Amino acid sequence: MNVIDKPLSSSSASGTFAGEIADLFRKLGLSLAADRGSDLAVYSPIDGAPLAMLKMHRADDMDAMVANAGTAFLAWRQVPAPHRGELVRRYGQLVREHKEVLSRLLTIENGKILTEARGEVQEVIDICEYAVGLSRQLFGLTIASERAEHRLTEYWHPVGPLGLISAFNFPAAVWAWGTTVALVCGNSAIWKPSEKTPLTALAFAKLLQRVAADYEFAPDHLVQIAIGDAECGGIIADHPGVSIVSATGSVRMGQDVGVRVQRRFGRSVLELGGNNAAIVAPSADIGLALRGTIFAATGTCGQRCTTLRRLIVHDSIHADFVKRLVAAVGSLEIGSPLEDATHVGPLIDKAAFDAMQRALDRARSEGGTVHGGERIEVSGFPGAYYVRPAVVEMPAQSEIVCEETFAPILYVLSYADIDEAIALQNGVSQGLSSCIFTSDVREAERFQSATGSDCGIVNVNIGTSGAEIGGAFGGEKVTGGGRVSGSDSWKNYMRRVTATVNYSTSLPLAQGVKFDLDID
Ligand code: NAD
């Protein structure tokens, strides 16, 4: 047994789950020995206690990593795409075999309830299958040429190393969305996970590295992982050797990363904060709207980018809907995410709890009536931050309602007609996810039309969270405009070539331009 595989309580970490982490890594056939250090303390939100101490990568490590990624890219881009897909297929199979262990690890480090953790691991498996299919479908176009005996085509080549910066709330899926697609497109990849969830990241990355090591076509350093904080992410943003930066996180992070990548004319895909709304129309199926609303508002303890944060309810049903909503949220089981009966696990840390309480104070000062929102003591875990999700009746869409507070706070507004509801829905700077609960086909279509929701995700009779992998995922306005995966977003990871071939004996110029020269 190597040092790190001992229960960590003996040295630098002493929480209830430190020993189990080592055990889970052992079950995966992985070791953390080389990753251990004294730079970064990792905690479990379940009990607020340490899980592990890790070493962080420094600037010179990052330089070496980027150089290695560049070399790996030169080899990998020559491997036929279906063979690249085979690597991803093997990885998906390995993740499937270890689904339960990976889900438990994810819950222990991130705090989402086990069923949601299993869903996230399933998402990794699903995206692998999606990417494998894609590896045989990276198709171009044939375009009608205006010139006789000319062929005009568009096709796609790998673009270069991907640098992927990810947030704590989806510690595996977002990486898999970007990385598996980038790999089948012919790129190498470096992952800078959140400093709050590096253990889950190490497990997923090391499993992929193991598959790559056993795959004859995969070069060394095809997939690397960088443990670090914002500074480490900044190095990726600035580095000219990173062709494409996919960054998922807060708007503040995206404002920094986006500008830094743009300054060097790199390519970025930004997946940033949301402030998602649901409209509940008078014709809605109320039971369905309540269930959809409650999961969307409280799932992952309100820490999804697609979490429902604003509820816009028609005047005629507002009072009754809010009464039922408050009662239902009041009855949710709050507790250990490892227990089957739990609906809502802990917040990630104290900073998240403090931000939630500050937001609730501001809501009160802006005229809101707060239901719930208090800290809940969960037996055995006094150092953790469990909360009752808050439902806040607001007199108007005031300043605090327009902000994304990454915690379970649902602001409730009312509306008189659909134009007003859509104006409220669109009246914030974020543009990620939106939905309407209605049985009126005109309203449903209007909501999805050009004069409806301005978000990247527009749902009818479904909550704002829980997107499937097939559709392009991302949002507009300060959400960043990126589409990290799904649909045709593979094109983000490739460069487009427009090629014209002249197979005639003359040289006609486009647009009829004449340039006659007397040359044989
Ligand atoms: P965060 O912005 O604090 O951190 C995200 C990642 O960016 C981390 O890896 C962090 O180390 C890195 N980072 C932070 N500042 C950086 C900088 N200046 N330069 C380079 N890297 C930097 O976000 P978080 O608290 O981990 O996650 C919550 C946020 O992420 C929310 O706003 C949520 O809406 C958003 N999010 C968006 C999506 C989406 O698809 N749109 C998905 C998940 C999370």
Coordinates of C-alpha atoms and ligand atoms in Angstrom, one line a residue, residues 165-170 174 177 192-196 228-230 233-234 248-251 253 256-257 260 271-274 305 404 406 432 473 479, ligand 1:
I165 CA -11.4 24.9 -17.4
S166 CA -14.3 23.5 -15.4
A167 CA -16.6 24.4 -12.5
F168 CA -17.2 22.4 -9.3
N169 CA -20.9 21.8 -9.8
F170 CA -20.5 19.3 -12.7
V174 CA -18.6 19.2 -18.5
W177 CA -18.6 16.9 -23.1
K192 CA -7.9 22.3 -15.3
P193 CA -10.8 21.2 -13.0
S194 CA -12.2 23.3 -10.2
E195 CA -9.9 23.4 -7.2
K196 CA -13.0 22.4 -5.1
G228 CA -4.6 24.4 -9.6
D229 CA -6.7 27.5 -9.0
A230 CA -7.6 30.6 -11.1
G233 CA -6.6 28.6 -15.4
G234 CA -5.1 32.0 -16.4
T248 CA -17.2 26.8 -17.7
G249 CA -17.8 28.8 -14.6
S250 CA -18.9 32.2 -13.3
V251 CA -19.5 35.3 -15.5
M253 CA -14.2 34.1 -14.7
D256 CA -11.3 37.5 -17.6
V257 CA -10.6 34.3 -19.6
R260 CA -7.2 36.9 -22.4
E271 CA -20.2 28.4 -20.6
L272 CA -21.0 30.9 -17.9
G273 CA -23.7 31.7 -15.3
G274 CA -27.4 31.6 -15.7
C305 CA -26.0 26.5 -14.0
E404 CA -27.1 34.6 -10.0
F406 CA -25.3 30.0 -6.6
L432 CA -29.0 30.2 -20.4
F473 CA -25.8 23.1 -24.7
T479 CA -23.7 33.3 -20.3
Ligands
NAD1 P1 -15.7 29.8 -10.9 O1 -15.8 30.8 -12.0 O2 -15.4 30.2 -9.5 O3 -14.6 28.7 -11.3 C1 -14.7 27.9 -12.4 C2 -13.4 27.5 -12.9 O4 -12.7 28.6 -13.4 C3 -12.5 26.9 -11.8 O5 -11.7 25.8 -12.4 C4 -11.6 28.0 -11.4 O6 -10.4 27.7 -10.9 C5 -11.4 28.8 -12.8 N1 -11.2 30.2 -12.7 C6 -11.8 31.1 -11.9 N2 -11.4 32.3 -12.2 C7 -10.5 32.2 -13.2 C8 -9.7 33.1 -14.0 N3 -9.8 34.4 -13.7 N4 -8.9 32.7 -15.0 C9 -8.9 31.3 -15.2 N5 -9.6 30.4 -14.5 C10 -10.4 30.8 -13.5 O7 -17.1 29.0 -10.9 P2 -17.6 27.9 -9.9 O8 -18.0 28.5 -8.6 O9 -16.7 26.7 -9.9 O10 -19.0 27.4 -10.6 C11 -20.2 28.0 -10.6 C12 -20.4 28.9 -11.8 O11 -20.3 28.2 -13.0 C13 -21.8 29.4 -11.8 O12 -21.8 30.8 -12.3 C14 -22.5 28.5 -12.8 O13 -23.7 29.1 -13.4 C15 -21.4 28.3 -13.8 N6 -21.6 27.1 -14.6 C16 -22.0 27.3 -15.9 C17 -22.2 26.2 -16.7 C18 -22.7 26.4 -18.2 O14 -22.7 25.4 -18.9 N7 -23.1 27.6 -18.6 C19 -22.1 24.9 -16.2 C20 -21.6 24.8 -14.9 C21 -21.4 25.9 -14.1

